[in-house]
């Protein structure tokens, strides 16, 4: 069928493009940092702080799963929290280790539609709004740290950052009220979960920073991390590898920080993400089992 062939060709093109961008990003990083110094810093890192960083990151993903549960509840799908957590873990595995294949969100929508007959449109909407909710909190926190860091510009105009924070939340609330009234009830609790997600990830980066014994301003590194997280939302590279590191590299140069240290922090964070996501492989060997869901709306 022609439309199937066209879809496969588009998918192949996107994957090849992502692969090319990933390789270019990695090559750019390779030519700009001293890998030997980065490796030495990694070997000398404090293991206890790295373990704490991992625990905080896992906590952030659990909070993210709870935020998604609120969005599912808004469409009448009241999943047991443990089932939702397992499904979220499996989605993380698909997102990171099977880029270009069945994405994590796509798999969650498919699985829930198959086992609970919840309309795909509602599932996709809830998954999309969950992502947007997280992005709003991420942008708000990045703007907050931007106001705290001594940036090369806007020194006397930091009110712009706080205006941006207010604008982001107001715009998000107005869009929900106008186009997605079903989800208005999730606004406050979801933003609470989103802020918790970002605070835990900031804590994780601070723990990595401390493990490496960095002496420069931690606020600057966290600000770069938040900027890199915004960029990593865009599906530019395979599994997100490369895009975050490029932002760390350029951000460190911009703020006169150690570029080797910045990229090392980014790579460690990526390793923690990969290790956490790898846990989802368990549910590919032992598939999730559906059960009775209280209040499931199915096709209502």
PDB file of N, CA, C and O in Angstrom, residues 24-52:
ATOM      1  N   UNK A  24      27.094  14.118  14.537  1.00  0.00           N
ATOM      2  CA  UNK A  24      27.684  15.456  14.453  1.00  0.00           C
ATOM      3  C   UNK A  24      27.841  16.069  15.850  1.00  0.00           C
ATOM      4  O   UNK A  24      28.874  16.700  16.144  1.00  0.00           O
ATOM      5  N   UNK A  25      26.834  15.888  16.698  1.00  0.00           N
ATOM      6  CA  UNK A  25      26.906  16.430  18.053  1.00  0.00           C
ATOM      7  C   UNK A  25      28.041  15.778  18.841  1.00  0.00           C
ATOM      8  O   UNK A  25      28.815  16.460  19.530  1.00  0.00           O
ATOM      9  N   UNK A  26      28.153  14.449  18.729  1.00  0.00           N
ATOM     10  CA  UNK A  26      29.213  13.740  19.447  1.00  0.00           C
ATOM     11  C   UNK A  26      30.593  14.133  18.927  1.00  0.00           C
ATOM     12  O   UNK A  26      31.546  14.273  19.706  1.00  0.00           O
ATOM     13  N   UNK A  27      30.712  14.319  17.610  1.00  0.00           N
ATOM     14  CA  UNK A  27      31.991  14.734  17.037  1.00  0.00           C
ATOM     15  C   UNK A  27      32.359  16.142  17.516  1.00  0.00           C
ATOM     16  O   UNK A  27      33.519  16.417  17.856  1.00  0.00           O
ATOM     17  N   UNK A  28      31.359  17.019  17.563  1.00  0.00           N
ATOM     18  CA  UNK A  28      31.577  18.387  18.038  1.00  0.00           C
ATOM     19  C   UNK A  28      32.087  18.369  19.478  1.00  0.00           C
ATOM     20  O   UNK A  28      33.026  19.088  19.838  1.00  0.00           O
ATOM     21  N   UNK A  29      31.479  17.527  20.306  1.00  0.00           N
ATOM     22  CA  UNK A  29      31.900  17.422  21.706  1.00  0.00           C
ATOM     23  C   UNK A  29      33.320  16.857  21.799  1.00  0.00           C
ATOM     24  O   UNK A  29      34.158  17.358  22.552  1.00  0.00           O
ATOM     25  N   UNK A  30      33.588  15.815  21.006  1.00  0.00           N
ATOM     26  CA  UNK A  30      34.892  15.150  21.027  1.00  0.00           C
ATOM     27  C   UNK A  30      36.021  16.117  20.688  1.00  0.00           C
ATOM     28  O   UNK A  30      37.118  16.040  21.253  1.00  0.00           O
ATOM     29  N   UNK A  31      35.777  17.035  19.764  1.00  0.00           N
ATOM     30  CA  UNK A  31      36.824  17.965  19.332  1.00  0.00           C
ATOM     31  C   UNK A  31      36.986  19.152  20.268  1.00  0.00           C
ATOM     32  O   UNK A  31      37.923  19.940  20.112  1.00  0.00           O
ATOM     33  N   UNK A  32      36.071  19.308  21.252  1.00  0.00           N
ATOM     34  CA  UNK A  32      36.115  20.491  22.107  1.00  0.00           C
ATOM     35  C   UNK A  32      36.519  20.204  23.545  1.00  0.00           C
ATOM     36  O   UNK A  32      36.771  21.149  24.303  1.00  0.00           O
ATOM     37  N   UNK A  33      36.531  18.934  23.957  1.00  0.00           N
ATOM     38  CA  UNK A  33      36.874  18.636  25.351  1.00  0.00           C
ATOM     39  C   UNK A  33      38.051  17.677  25.423  1.00  0.00           C
ATOM     40  O   UNK A  33      38.387  16.995  24.459  1.00  0.00           O
ATOM     41  N   UNK A  34      38.655  17.633  26.591  1.00  0.00           N
ATOM     42  CA  UNK A  34      39.763  16.714  26.869  1.00  0.00           C
ATOM     43  C   UNK A  34      39.167  15.460  27.518  1.00  0.00           C
ATOM     44  O   UNK A  34      38.844  15.461  28.709  1.00  0.00           O
ATOM     45  N   UNK A  35      39.014  14.401  26.732  1.00  0.00           N
ATOM     46  CA  UNK A  35      38.390  13.181  27.235  1.00  0.00           C
ATOM     47  C   UNK A  35      39.186  12.555  28.367  1.00  0.00           C
ATOM     48  O   UNK A  35      38.621  11.953  29.290  1.00  0.00           O
ATOM     49  N   UNK A  36      40.519  12.684  28.306  1.00  0.00           N
ATOM     50  CA  UNK A  36      41.377  12.117  29.364  1.00  0.00           C
ATOM     51  C   UNK A  36      41.073  12.791  30.702  1.00  0.00           C
ATOM     52  O   UNK A  36      40.941  12.120  31.738  1.00  0.00           O
ATOM     53  N   UNK A  37      40.938  14.123  30.709  1.00  0.00           N
ATOM     54  CA  UNK A  37      40.613  14.835  31.936  1.00  0.00           C
ATOM     55  C   UNK A  37      39.220  14.465  32.435  1.00  0.00           C
ATOM     56  O   UNK A  37      39.002  14.307  33.642  1.00  0.00           O
ATOM     57  N   UNK A  38      38.286  14.344  31.506  1.00  0.00           N
ATOM     58  CA  UNK A  38      36.923  13.965  31.891  1.00  0.00           C
ATOM     59  C   UNK A  38      36.910  12.580  32.534  1.00  0.00           C
ATOM     60  O   UNK A  38      36.203  12.353  33.525  1.00  0.00           O
ATOM     61  N   UNK A  39      37.696  11.661  31.986  1.00  0.00           N
ATOM     62  CA  UNK A  39      37.764  10.308  32.522  1.00  0.00           C
ATOM     63  C   UNK A  39      38.384  10.295  33.916  1.00  0.00           C
ATOM     64  O   UNK A  39      37.922   9.584  34.809  1.00  0.00           O
ATOM     65  N   UNK A  40      39.433  11.106  34.112  1.00  0.00           N
ATOM     66  CA  UNK A  40      40.071  11.199  35.425  1.00  0.00           C
ATOM     67  C   UNK A  40      39.079  11.750  36.449  1.00  0.00           C
ATOM     68  O   UNK A  40      38.987  11.238  37.569  1.00  0.00           O
ATOM     69  N   UNK A  41      38.349  12.778  36.074  1.00  0.00           N
ATOM     70  CA  UNK A  41      37.346  13.358  36.977  1.00  0.00           C
ATOM     71  C   UNK A  41      36.290  12.335  37.355  1.00  0.00           C
ATOM     72  O   UNK A  41      35.861  12.256  38.511  1.00  0.00           O
ATOM     73  N   UNK A  42      35.894  11.517  36.386  1.00  0.00           N
ATOM     74  CA  UNK A  42      34.883  10.498  36.640  1.00  0.00           C
ATOM     75  C   UNK A  42      35.410   9.429  37.592  1.00  0.00           C
ATOM     76  O   UNK A  42      34.712   9.006  38.517  1.00  0.00           O
ATOM     77  N   UNK A  43      36.670   8.998  37.391  1.00  0.00           N
ATOM     78  CA  UNK A  43      37.242   7.964  38.250  1.00  0.00           C
ATOM     79  C   UNK A  43      37.430   8.450  39.674  1.00  0.00           C
ATOM     80  O   UNK A  43      37.360   7.660  40.617  1.00  0.00           O
ATOM     81  N   UNK A  44      37.669   9.741  39.844  1.00  0.00           N
ATOM     82  CA  UNK A  44      37.918  10.285  41.181  1.00  0.00           C
ATOM     83  C   UNK A  44      36.649  10.792  41.845  1.00  0.00           C
ATOM     84  O   UNK A  44      36.701  11.317  42.962  1.00  0.00           O
ATOM     85  N   UNK A  45      35.525  10.632  41.204  1.00  0.00           N
ATOM     86  CA  UNK A  45      34.260  11.132  41.756  1.00  0.00           C
ATOM     87  C   UNK A  45      33.866  10.365  43.014  1.00  0.00           C
ATOM     88  O   UNK A  45      34.161   9.171  43.166  1.00  0.00           O
ATOM     89  N   UNK A  46      33.196  11.053  43.915  1.00  0.00           N
ATOM     90  CA  UNK A  46      32.736  10.462  45.179  1.00  0.00           C
ATOM     91  C   UNK A  46      31.534   9.554  44.899  1.00  0.00           C
ATOM     92  O   UNK A  46      30.475  10.025  44.461  1.00  0.00           O
ATOM     93  N   UNK A  47      31.695   8.264  45.166  1.00  0.00           N
ATOM     94  CA  UNK A  47      30.661   7.281  44.827  1.00  0.00           C
ATOM     95  C   UNK A  47      29.380   7.511  45.621  1.00  0.00           C
ATOM     96  O   UNK A  47      28.268   7.338  45.083  1.00  0.00           O
ATOM     97  N   UNK A  48      29.496   7.913  46.873  1.00  0.00           N
ATOM     98  CA  UNK A  48      28.292   8.110  47.693  1.00  0.00           C
ATOM     99  C   UNK A  48      27.413   9.225  47.130  1.00  0.00           C
ATOM    100  O   UNK A  48      26.176   9.103  47.095  1.00  0.00           O
ATOM    101  N   UNK A  49      28.044  10.296  46.671  1.00  0.00           N
ATOM    102  CA  UNK A  49      27.278  11.388  46.079  1.00  0.00           C
ATOM    103  C   UNK A  49      26.649  10.960  44.758  1.00  0.00           C
ATOM    104  O   UNK A  49      25.538  11.382  44.417  1.00  0.00           O
ATOM    105  N   UNK A  50      27.345  10.106  44.007  1.00  0.00           N
ATOM    106  CA  UNK A  50      26.785   9.619  42.744  1.00  0.00           C
ATOM    107  C   UNK A  50      25.570   8.726  43.001  1.00  0.00           C
ATOM    108  O   UNK A  50      24.583   8.777  42.254  1.00  0.00           O
ATOM    109  N   UNK A  51      25.645   7.916  44.053  1.00  0.00           N
ATOM    110  CA  UNK A  51      24.499   7.069  44.415  1.00  0.00           C
ATOM    111  C   UNK A  51      23.314   7.933  44.817  1.00  0.00           C
ATOM    112  O   UNK A  51      22.162   7.670  44.440  1.00  0.00           O
ATOM    113  N   UNK A  52      23.595   8.999  45.593  1.00  0.00           N
ATOM    114  CA  UNK A  52      22.528   9.922  45.978  1.00  0.00           C
ATOM    115  C   UNK A  52      21.912  10.574  44.741  1.00  0.00           C
ATOM    116  O   UNK A  52      20.687  10.727  44.653  1.00  0.00           O
TER     117      UNK A  52
END
